[in-house]
Amino acid sequence: MHASRILTALLAGLVSFSALAAEQYDYSRIIQGSNMVFVPFVGSNYGPVYYTQYAQQTTPMGISGDLRRMTVNLRPTAHLPTSAVYNSFISANSISDTRVVPVPANGSCQPTQELKDLVSSMPAQFKPTILTGGYPNICAVNIYFWPHQEQAVRDLIAARPVIIMQASIPMCDPNGPALNVSAINQELIAQGVLQTNSAGDVYGNYWNLVFEATRLALLNPSLFVSADPKVGWEVYMKLFQVDSSTGIATMPAASQGPAYMCTPAPLNISYGVPVVP
């Protein structure tokens, strides 16, 4: 890629600078166990718990005119009435759960073809319908059927999935590489872009810093670890606190250690997906 194009790409990151800093996960502190994955926010023990194992849970049958109705919830096994692993996981790790449901934002649910075939005689408005999940249920399917089909529907639910769920949650590899922040600072200090105060903080004019850090990423991309220097550049720039009244960017001494780099490693979860021979 031509140098000017790389410069443009790096500078474009400034547009989303404040948004990137607004809510950050600390993937280096991910906790996994009992089919659960906890991802904390930076500097806290608060964050979402994701689940990798699910089970179908049926609500009591209802009556709608001549039809019968059941709802099947897709629920994490950690939240089944017979399980205590969720509470144990939370307590043992001293964490707080934000209680997110990853579908539909990061995936989808749909009725299985076998279920649709079983109740194919239903009028159009009574075909199997997917319902949005209410934590901890990831989603649900509403099933209408004729009274004489009740046992067949119950047998299918007991024997096989009636929901297909697939989700891919954006995450980072907990063992991703670290950015050598001190090495970058030393280069920029040597150039006169940054200075050091008595507290060990480094500081300098924000716009000079933007330009010179960008140029450094172009000329010495290995300092920014990633194959795409824009990634390392963004991580580095987010370590600065900018005073809008003076235009001075300051990196506290406490932020000058190795900085975690995100290597994309999505958490893929599924239920009822047909196995391809």
PDB file of C-alpha atoms in Angstrom:
ATOM      1  CA  MET A   1       0.000   0.000   0.000  1.00  0.00           C
ATOM      2  CA  HIS A   2       1.348   3.482  -0.883  1.00  0.00           C
ATOM      3  CA  ALA A   3       2.628   5.466   2.114  1.00  0.00           C
ATOM      4  CA  SER A   4       0.109   8.276   1.664  1.00  0.00           C
ATOM      5  CA  ARG A   5      -2.748   5.786   1.665  1.00  0.00           C
ATOM      6  CA  ILE A   6      -1.487   4.198   4.884  1.00  0.00           C
ATOM      7  CA  LEU A   7      -1.205   7.663   6.442  1.00  0.00           C
ATOM      8  CA  THR A   8      -4.786   8.403   5.454  1.00  0.00           C
ATOM      9  CA  ALA A   9      -5.963   5.100   6.934  1.00  0.00           C
ATOM     10  CA  LEU A  10      -4.202   5.773  10.227  1.00  0.00           C
ATOM     11  CA  LEU A  11      -5.529   9.305  10.506  1.00  0.00           C
ATOM     12  CA  ALA A  12      -9.032   8.035   9.788  1.00  0.00           C
ATOM     13  CA  GLY A  13      -8.813   6.208  13.104  1.00  0.00           C
ATOM     14  CA  LEU A  14      -9.041   9.557  14.861  1.00  0.00           C
ATOM     15  CA  VAL A  15     -12.688   9.823  13.850  1.00  0.00           C
ATOM     16  CA  SER A  16     -13.557   6.885  16.084  1.00  0.00           C
ATOM     17  CA  PHE A  17     -10.955   7.608  18.775  1.00  0.00           C
ATOM     18  CA  SER A  18     -13.406   8.639  21.496  1.00  0.00           C
ATOM     19  CA  ALA A  19     -15.817   5.798  20.664  1.00  0.00           C
ATOM     20  CA  LEU A  20     -13.040   3.232  20.892  1.00  0.00           C
ATOM     21  CA  ALA A  21     -12.066   4.492  24.323  1.00  0.00           C
ATOM     22  CA  ALA A  22     -15.625   4.587  25.633  1.00  0.00           C
ATOM     23  CA  GLU A  23     -16.113   0.918  26.441  1.00  0.00           C
ATOM     24  CA  GLN A  24     -13.204  -1.509  26.417  1.00  0.00           C
ATOM     25  CA  TYR A  25     -13.055  -5.164  27.372  1.00  0.00           C
ATOM     26  CA  ASP A  26     -10.001  -6.638  29.054  1.00  0.00           C
ATOM     27  CA  TYR A  27      -9.617  -9.836  27.071  1.00  0.00           C
ATOM     28  CA  SER A  28      -6.403 -10.698  28.898  1.00  0.00           C
ATOM     29  CA  ARG A  29      -8.557 -11.434  31.991  1.00  0.00           C
ATOM     30  CA  ILE A  30     -11.146 -13.711  30.374  1.00  0.00           C
ATOM     31  CA  ILE A  31     -12.395 -16.430  32.736  1.00  0.00           C
ATOM     32  CA  GLN A  32     -13.701 -19.722  31.325  1.00  0.00           C
ATOM     33  CA  GLY A  33     -15.305 -22.685  33.054  1.00  0.00           C
ATOM     34  CA  SER A  34     -18.404 -24.889  33.180  1.00  0.00           C
ATOM     35  CA  ASN A  35     -19.427 -23.884  29.626  1.00  0.00           C
ATOM     36  CA  MET A  36     -19.286 -20.179  30.508  1.00  0.00           C
ATOM     37  CA  VAL A  37     -16.998 -17.391  29.295  1.00  0.00           C
ATOM     38  CA  PHE A  38     -16.728 -14.143  31.290  1.00  0.00           C
ATOM     39  CA  VAL A  39     -15.260 -11.030  29.649  1.00  0.00           C
ATOM     40  CA  PRO A  40     -14.554  -8.157  32.093  1.00  0.00           C
ATOM     41  CA  PHE A  41     -14.422  -4.464  31.306  1.00  0.00           C
ATOM     42  CA  VAL A  42     -11.035  -2.829  31.759  1.00  0.00           C
ATOM     43  CA  GLY A  43     -10.354  -2.120  35.417  1.00  0.00           C
ATOM     44  CA  SER A  44     -13.368  -3.983  36.798  1.00  0.00           C
ATOM     45  CA  ASN A  45     -14.868  -7.394  37.524  1.00  0.00           C
ATOM     46  CA  TYR A  46     -18.054  -6.432  35.681  1.00  0.00           C
ATOM     47  CA  GLY A  47     -18.904  -7.730  32.211  1.00  0.00           C
ATOM     48  CA  PRO A  48     -20.928 -10.206  30.161  1.00  0.00           C
ATOM     49  CA  VAL A  49     -21.076 -13.950  30.715  1.00  0.00           C
ATOM     50  CA  TYR A  50     -21.543 -15.949  27.517  1.00  0.00           C
ATOM     51  CA  TYR A  51     -22.719 -19.550  27.418  1.00  0.00           C
ATOM     52  CA  THR A  52     -21.528 -22.336  25.142  1.00  0.00           C
ATOM     53  CA  GLN A  53     -24.014 -25.071  26.071  1.00  0.00           C
ATOM     54  CA  TYR A  54     -27.812 -24.858  25.829  1.00  0.00           C
ATOM     55  CA  ALA A  55     -30.886 -27.001  26.398  1.00  0.00           C
ATOM     56  CA  GLN A  56     -34.554 -26.786  25.416  1.00  0.00           C
ATOM     57  CA  GLN A  57     -37.026 -25.946  28.146  1.00  0.00           C
ATOM     58  CA  THR A  58     -40.767 -26.195  27.445  1.00  0.00           C
ATOM     59  CA  THR A  59     -43.446 -23.997  28.984  1.00  0.00           C
ATOM     60  CA  PRO A  60     -46.865 -25.453  29.987  1.00  0.00           C
ATOM     61  CA  MET A  61     -49.259 -26.059  27.103  1.00  0.00           C
ATOM     62  CA  GLY A  62     -51.845 -23.392  26.372  1.00  0.00           C
ATOM     63  CA  ILE A  63     -55.121 -23.414  24.433  1.00  0.00           C
ATOM     64  CA  SER A  64     -55.885 -21.001  21.588  1.00  0.00           C
ATOM     65  CA  GLY A  65     -59.330 -21.776  20.197  1.00  0.00           C
ATOM     66  CA  ASP A  66     -59.142 -25.178  18.497  1.00  0.00           C
ATOM     67  CA  LEU A  67     -55.344 -25.131  18.621  1.00  0.00           C
ATOM     68  CA  ARG A  68     -52.795 -25.947  21.276  1.00  0.00           C
ATOM     69  CA  ARG A  69     -49.656 -23.884  21.928  1.00  0.00           C
ATOM     70  CA  MET A  70     -46.285 -24.482  23.545  1.00  0.00           C
ATOM     71  CA  THR A  71     -43.207 -22.304  23.789  1.00  0.00           C
ATOM     72  CA  VAL A  72     -39.757 -23.859  23.822  1.00  0.00           C
ATOM     73  CA  ASN A  73     -37.027 -21.699  25.366  1.00  0.00           C
ATOM     74  CA  LEU A  74     -33.384 -22.204  24.495  1.00  0.00           C
ATOM     75  CA  ARG A  75     -31.737 -21.818  27.883  1.00  0.00           C
ATOM     76  CA  PRO A  76     -28.095 -22.089  29.008  1.00  0.00           C
ATOM     77  CA  THR A  77     -27.570 -25.361  30.839  1.00  0.00           C
ATOM     78  CA  ALA A  78     -25.926 -23.340  33.615  1.00  0.00           C
ATOM     79  CA  HIS A  79     -29.357 -21.817  34.326  1.00  0.00           C
ATOM     80  CA  LEU A  80     -31.425 -24.987  34.359  1.00  0.00           C
ATOM     81  CA  PRO A  81     -33.317 -25.554  37.639  1.00  0.00           C
ATOM     82  CA  THR A  82     -31.172 -28.609  38.337  1.00  0.00           C
ATOM     83  CA  SER A  83     -27.889 -26.684  37.965  1.00  0.00           C
ATOM     84  CA  ALA A  84     -26.018 -24.581  40.485  1.00  0.00           C
ATOM     85  CA  VAL A  85     -22.939 -23.937  38.340  1.00  0.00           C
ATOM     86  CA  TYR A  86     -23.847 -20.354  37.391  1.00  0.00           C
ATOM     87  CA  ASN A  87     -24.042 -19.124  40.968  1.00  0.00           C
ATOM     88  CA  SER A  88     -20.897 -21.052  41.837  1.00  0.00           C
ATOM     89  CA  PHE A  89     -19.039 -19.550  38.860  1.00  0.00           C
ATOM     90  CA  ILE A  90     -20.065 -16.002  39.792  1.00  0.00           C
ATOM     91  CA  SER A  91     -19.242 -16.464  43.474  1.00  0.00           C
ATOM     92  CA  ALA A  92     -15.937 -18.292  43.003  1.00  0.00           C
ATOM     93  CA  ASN A  93     -14.590 -15.602  40.660  1.00  0.00           C
ATOM     94  CA  SER A  94     -16.125 -12.565  42.448  1.00  0.00           C
ATOM     95  CA  ILE A  95     -17.611 -11.211  39.219  1.00  0.00           C
ATOM     96  CA  SER A  96     -20.766  -9.320  38.215  1.00  0.00           C
ATOM     97  CA  ASP A  97     -22.728 -10.300  35.100  1.00  0.00           C
ATOM     98  CA  THR A  98     -24.129  -7.671  32.691  1.00  0.00           C
ATOM     99  CA  ARG A  99     -26.628 -10.320  31.526  1.00  0.00           C
ATOM    100  CA  VAL A 100     -26.472  -9.889  27.769  1.00  0.00           C
ATOM    101  CA  VAL A 101     -28.234 -12.032  25.150  1.00  0.00           C
ATOM    102  CA  PRO A 102     -26.041 -12.365  22.016  1.00  0.00           C
ATOM    103  CA  VAL A 103     -28.948 -13.046  19.632  1.00  0.00           C
ATOM    104  CA  PRO A 104     -29.999 -11.269  17.438  1.00  0.00           C
ATOM    105  CA  ALA A 105     -27.105  -8.756  17.541  1.00  0.00           C
ATOM    106  CA  ASN A 106     -24.467 -11.430  16.922  1.00  0.00           C
ATOM    107  CA  GLY A 107     -26.467 -14.340  15.555  1.00  0.00           C
ATOM    108  CA  SER A 108     -29.865 -15.839  14.831  1.00  0.00           C
ATOM    109  CA  CYS A 109     -32.346 -18.550  15.787  1.00  0.00           C
ATOM    110  CA  GLN A 110     -34.761 -20.401  13.519  1.00  0.00           C
ATOM    111  CA  PRO A 111     -37.131 -23.363  13.783  1.00  0.00           C
ATOM    112  CA  THR A 112     -35.787 -26.674  12.513  1.00  0.00           C
ATOM    113  CA  GLN A 113     -37.142 -28.034   9.259  1.00  0.00           C
ATOM    114  CA  GLU A 114     -38.345 -31.132  11.105  1.00  0.00           C
ATOM    115  CA  LEU A 115     -40.526 -29.000  13.370  1.00  0.00           C
ATOM    116  CA  LYS A 116     -41.899 -27.000  10.431  1.00  0.00           C
ATOM    117  CA  ASP A 117     -42.729 -30.214   8.600  1.00  0.00           C
ATOM    118  CA  LEU A 118     -44.487 -31.674  11.656  1.00  0.00           C
ATOM    119  CA  VAL A 119     -46.875 -28.710  11.977  1.00  0.00           C
ATOM    120  CA  SER A 120     -47.048 -27.842   8.274  1.00  0.00           C
ATOM    121  CA  SER A 121     -50.856 -28.023   8.327  1.00  0.00           C
ATOM    122  CA  MET A 122     -51.048 -24.929  10.559  1.00  0.00           C
ATOM    123  CA  PRO A 123     -52.514 -21.762   8.993  1.00  0.00           C
ATOM    124  CA  ALA A 124     -49.851 -19.248   7.937  1.00  0.00           C
ATOM    125  CA  GLN A 125     -50.280 -17.064  11.030  1.00  0.00           C
ATOM    126  CA  PHE A 126     -49.709 -20.074  13.295  1.00  0.00           C
ATOM    127  CA  LYS A 127     -46.486 -21.391  11.795  1.00  0.00           C
ATOM    128  CA  PRO A 128     -43.547 -21.819  14.256  1.00  0.00           C
ATOM    129  CA  THR A 129     -42.348 -18.354  15.266  1.00  0.00           C
ATOM    130  CA  ILE A 130     -39.041 -17.362  16.800  1.00  0.00           C
ATOM    131  CA  LEU A 131     -39.274 -15.123  19.847  1.00  0.00           C
ATOM    132  CA  THR A 132     -36.579 -12.816  21.201  1.00  0.00           C
ATOM    133  CA  GLY A 133     -34.883 -14.222  24.258  1.00  0.00           C
ATOM    134  CA  GLY A 134     -35.279 -12.797  27.726  1.00  0.00           C
ATOM    135  CA  TYR A 135     -32.149 -13.359  29.791  1.00  0.00           C
ATOM    136  CA  PRO A 136     -30.949 -16.000  30.324  1.00  0.00           C
ATOM    137  CA  ASN A 137     -32.921 -17.572  27.445  1.00  0.00           C
ATOM    138  CA  ILE A 138     -31.130 -16.889  24.180  1.00  0.00           C
ATOM    139  CA  CYS A 139     -34.333 -17.226  22.111  1.00  0.00           C
ATOM    140  CA  ALA A 140     -37.531 -19.289  21.947  1.00  0.00           C
ATOM    141  CA  VAL A 141     -39.902 -20.838  19.426  1.00  0.00           C
ATOM    142  CA  ASN A 142     -43.685 -20.576  19.679  1.00  0.00           C
ATOM    143  CA  ILE A 143     -45.402 -23.753  18.396  1.00  0.00           C
ATOM    144  CA  TYR A 144     -49.086 -24.138  17.508  1.00  0.00           C
ATOM    145  CA  PHE A 145     -50.531 -27.572  16.721  1.00  0.00           C
ATOM    146  CA  TRP A 146     -53.766 -29.566  16.580  1.00  0.00           C
ATOM    147  CA  PRO A 147     -54.791 -31.472  19.725  1.00  0.00           C
ATOM    148  CA  HIS A 148     -54.090 -34.837  18.111  1.00  0.00           C
ATOM    149  CA  GLN A 149     -50.489 -33.732  17.407  1.00  0.00           C
ATOM    150  CA  GLU A 150     -49.614 -33.040  21.031  1.00  0.00           C
ATOM    151  CA  GLN A 151     -47.741 -36.261  21.701  1.00  0.00           C
ATOM    152  CA  ALA A 152     -45.820 -36.059  18.430  1.00  0.00           C
ATOM    153  CA  VAL A 153     -44.750 -32.494  19.243  1.00  0.00           C
ATOM    154  CA  ARG A 154     -43.713 -33.458  22.766  1.00  0.00           C
ATOM    155  CA  ASP A 155     -41.788 -36.471  21.479  1.00  0.00           C
ATOM    156  CA  LEU A 156     -39.911 -34.326  18.947  1.00  0.00           C
ATOM    157  CA  ILE A 157     -38.970 -31.725  21.562  1.00  0.00           C
ATOM    158  CA  ALA A 158     -37.767 -34.457  23.915  1.00  0.00           C
ATOM    159  CA  ALA A 159     -35.759 -36.264  21.253  1.00  0.00           C
ATOM    160  CA  ARG A 160     -34.205 -33.554  19.068  1.00  0.00           C
ATOM    161  CA  PRO A 161     -33.630 -29.820  18.729  1.00  0.00           C
ATOM    162  CA  VAL A 162     -36.533 -27.764  17.411  1.00  0.00           C
ATOM    163  CA  ILE A 163     -34.394 -24.596  17.286  1.00  0.00           C
ATOM    164  CA  ILE A 164     -31.252 -23.927  15.287  1.00  0.00           C
ATOM    165  CA  MET A 165     -29.119 -21.220  16.898  1.00  0.00           C
ATOM    166  CA  GLN A 166     -25.832 -19.835  15.614  1.00  0.00           C
ATOM    167  CA  ALA A 167     -23.930 -16.831  16.958  1.00  0.00           C
ATOM    168  CA  SER A 168     -20.445 -15.411  16.570  1.00  0.00           C
ATOM    169  CA  ILE A 169     -19.477 -12.986  19.330  1.00  0.00           C
ATOM    170  CA  PRO A 170     -16.601 -10.607  18.492  1.00  0.00           C
ATOM    171  CA  MET A 171     -13.770 -11.229  20.931  1.00  0.00           C
ATOM    172  CA  CYS A 172      -9.977 -11.160  21.144  1.00  0.00           C
ATOM    173  CA  ASP A 173      -7.433 -13.864  21.886  1.00  0.00           C
ATOM    174  CA  PRO A 174      -6.551 -13.656  25.624  1.00  0.00           C
ATOM    175  CA  ASN A 175      -2.966 -14.535  24.665  1.00  0.00           C
ATOM    176  CA  GLY A 176      -2.619 -11.806  22.034  1.00  0.00           C
ATOM    177  CA  PRO A 177       0.717  -9.983  21.671  1.00  0.00           C
ATOM    178  CA  ALA A 178       1.645  -6.916  23.736  1.00  0.00           C
ATOM    179  CA  LEU A 179       2.639  -3.530  22.378  1.00  0.00           C
ATOM    180  CA  ASN A 180       5.985  -2.249  23.706  1.00  0.00           C
ATOM    181  CA  VAL A 181       4.708   1.191  24.698  1.00  0.00           C
ATOM    182  CA  SER A 182       8.009   2.253  26.297  1.00  0.00           C
ATOM    183  CA  ALA A 183       9.928   1.643  23.050  1.00  0.00           C
ATOM    184  CA  ILE A 184       7.520   3.831  21.066  1.00  0.00           C
ATOM    185  CA  ASN A 185       7.684   6.550  23.720  1.00  0.00           C
ATOM    186  CA  GLN A 186      11.479   6.555  23.637  1.00  0.00           C
ATOM    187  CA  GLU A 187      11.478   7.043  19.869  1.00  0.00           C
ATOM    188  CA  LEU A 188       9.087   9.987  20.132  1.00  0.00           C
ATOM    189  CA  ILE A 189      10.981  11.484  23.086  1.00  0.00           C
ATOM    190  CA  ALA A 190      14.198  11.291  21.047  1.00  0.00           C
ATOM    191  CA  GLN A 191      12.425  13.193  18.260  1.00  0.00           C
ATOM    192  CA  GLY A 192      11.257  15.878  20.699  1.00  0.00           C
ATOM    193  CA  VAL A 193       7.603  15.024  20.193  1.00  0.00           C
ATOM    194  CA  LEU A 194       7.107  13.892  23.778  1.00  0.00           C
ATOM    195  CA  GLN A 195       8.561  15.028  27.070  1.00  0.00           C
ATOM    196  CA  THR A 196       8.640  13.496  30.552  1.00  0.00           C
ATOM    197  CA  ASN A 197       7.537  15.185  33.767  1.00  0.00           C
ATOM    198  CA  SER A 198       8.636  14.519  37.363  1.00  0.00           C
ATOM    199  CA  ALA A 199       5.826  11.993  37.858  1.00  0.00           C
ATOM    200  CA  GLY A 200       7.084   9.910  34.955  1.00  0.00           C
ATOM    201  CA  ASP A 201       4.182  10.852  32.669  1.00  0.00           C
ATOM    202  CA  VAL A 202       4.931  11.578  29.005  1.00  0.00           C
ATOM    203  CA  TYR A 203       3.193  14.441  27.266  1.00  0.00           C
ATOM    204  CA  GLY A 204       3.192  16.552  24.132  1.00  0.00           C
ATOM    205  CA  ASN A 205       1.073  18.477  21.660  1.00  0.00           C
ATOM    206  CA  TYR A 206      -1.712  16.166  20.549  1.00  0.00           C
ATOM    207  CA  TRP A 207      -1.648  16.979  16.839  1.00  0.00           C
ATOM    208  CA  ASN A 208       2.150  16.774  16.637  1.00  0.00           C
ATOM    209  CA  LEU A 209       1.869  13.427  18.392  1.00  0.00           C
ATOM    210  CA  VAL A 210      -0.763  12.203  15.932  1.00  0.00           C
ATOM    211  CA  PHE A 211       1.363  13.117  12.940  1.00  0.00           C
ATOM    212  CA  GLU A 212       4.686  11.838  14.256  1.00  0.00           C
ATOM    213  CA  ALA A 213       3.227   8.605  15.718  1.00  0.00           C
ATOM    214  CA  THR A 214       1.610   7.984  12.352  1.00  0.00           C
ATOM    215  CA  ARG A 215       4.881   8.599  10.547  1.00  0.00           C
ATOM    216  CA  LEU A 216       6.678   6.295  12.973  1.00  0.00           C
ATOM    217  CA  ALA A 217       4.147   3.560  12.277  1.00  0.00           C
ATOM    218  CA  LEU A 218       4.864   3.925   8.558  1.00  0.00           C
ATOM    219  CA  LEU A 219       8.628   3.968   8.864  1.00  0.00           C
ATOM    220  CA  ASN A 220       8.983   1.402  11.643  1.00  0.00           C
ATOM    221  CA  PRO A 221       5.839  -0.788  11.603  1.00  0.00           C
ATOM    222  CA  SER A 222       7.502  -3.537  13.661  1.00  0.00           C
ATOM    223  CA  LEU A 223       7.262  -1.243  16.692  1.00  0.00           C
ATOM    224  CA  PHE A 224       3.476  -1.494  16.419  1.00  0.00           C
ATOM    225  CA  VAL A 225       3.513  -5.322  16.523  1.00  0.00           C
ATOM    226  CA  SER A 226       0.537  -6.045  14.251  1.00  0.00           C
ATOM    227  CA  ALA A 227       0.907  -6.832  10.544  1.00  0.00           C
ATOM    228  CA  ASP A 228      -1.374  -3.818  10.096  1.00  0.00           C
ATOM    229  CA  PRO A 229       0.355  -0.915  11.917  1.00  0.00           C
ATOM    230  CA  LYS A 230      -2.971   0.904  12.171  1.00  0.00           C
ATOM    231  CA  VAL A 231      -4.065  -1.626  14.818  1.00  0.00           C
ATOM    232  CA  GLY A 232      -1.037  -1.006  17.033  1.00  0.00           C
ATOM    233  CA  TRP A 233      -1.246   2.732  16.407  1.00  0.00           C
ATOM    234  CA  GLU A 234      -4.842   2.827  17.678  1.00  0.00           C
ATOM    235  CA  VAL A 235      -3.914   0.879  20.813  1.00  0.00           C
ATOM    236  CA  TYR A 236      -1.050   3.302  21.453  1.00  0.00           C
ATOM    237  CA  MET A 237      -3.084   6.455  20.890  1.00  0.00           C
ATOM    238  CA  LYS A 238      -5.816   5.311  23.252  1.00  0.00           C
ATOM    239  CA  LEU A 239      -3.304   5.368  26.129  1.00  0.00           C
ATOM    240  CA  PHE A 240      -3.230   9.178  26.012  1.00  0.00           C
ATOM    241  CA  GLN A 241      -5.543  11.548  27.852  1.00  0.00           C
ATOM    242  CA  VAL A 242      -6.181  14.703  25.841  1.00  0.00           C
ATOM    243  CA  ASP A 243      -6.838  18.104  27.426  1.00  0.00           C
ATOM    244  CA  SER A 244      -9.134  19.812  24.915  1.00  0.00           C
ATOM    245  CA  SER A 245      -8.398  23.277  26.331  1.00  0.00           C
ATOM    246  CA  THR A 246      -4.620  23.063  25.904  1.00  0.00           C
ATOM    247  CA  GLY A 247      -4.260  20.444  23.179  1.00  0.00           C
ATOM    248  CA  ILE A 248      -1.811  18.515  25.369  1.00  0.00           C
ATOM    249  CA  ALA A 249      -1.905  14.717  25.297  1.00  0.00           C
ATOM    250  CA  THR A 250      -0.621  12.940  28.409  1.00  0.00           C
ATOM    251  CA  MET A 251       0.164   9.291  28.985  1.00  0.00           C
ATOM    252  CA  PRO A 252       0.281   8.503  32.721  1.00  0.00           C
ATOM    253  CA  ALA A 253       3.286   6.567  33.975  1.00  0.00           C
ATOM    254  CA  ALA A 254       0.962   3.703  34.936  1.00  0.00           C
ATOM    255  CA  SER A 255      -0.045   3.254  31.275  1.00  0.00           C
ATOM    256  CA  GLN A 256       3.482   2.877  29.916  1.00  0.00           C
ATOM    257  CA  GLY A 257       3.826  -0.864  30.402  1.00  0.00           C
ATOM    258  CA  PRO A 258       3.094  -3.422  27.672  1.00  0.00           C
ATOM    259  CA  ALA A 259      -0.347  -2.818  26.128  1.00  0.00           C
ATOM    260  CA  TYR A 260      -2.550  -5.739  25.135  1.00  0.00           C
ATOM    261  CA  MET A 261      -3.123  -6.165  21.398  1.00  0.00           C
ATOM    262  CA  CYS A 262      -6.330  -7.673  20.058  1.00  0.00           C
ATOM    263  CA  THR A 263      -5.961 -10.703  17.846  1.00  0.00           C
ATOM    264  CA  PRO A 264      -9.538 -11.431  16.669  1.00  0.00           C
ATOM    265  CA  ALA A 265     -10.820 -14.722  18.104  1.00  0.00           C
ATOM    266  CA  PRO A 266     -14.632 -14.762  17.955  1.00  0.00           C
ATOM    267  CA  LEU A 267     -16.577 -16.964  20.337  1.00  0.00           C
ATOM    268  CA  ASN A 268     -18.749 -19.174  18.133  1.00  0.00           C
ATOM    269  CA  ILE A 269     -21.722 -20.828  19.783  1.00  0.00           C
ATOM    270  CA  SER A 270     -24.439 -22.998  18.274  1.00  0.00           C
ATOM    271  CA  TYR A 271     -27.283 -25.353  19.059  1.00  0.00           C
ATOM    272  CA  GLY A 272     -29.183 -27.770  16.846  1.00  0.00           C
ATOM    273  CA  VAL A 273     -26.893 -27.252  13.860  1.00  0.00           C
ATOM    274  CA  PRO A 274     -27.086 -30.336  11.619  1.00  0.00           C
ATOM    275  CA  VAL A 275     -23.886 -32.367  11.573  1.00  0.00           C
ATOM    276  CA  VAL A 276     -22.493 -32.681   8.063  1.00  0.00           C
ATOM    277  CA  PRO A 277     -21.274 -36.254   7.432  1.00  0.00           C
TER     278      PRO A 277
END
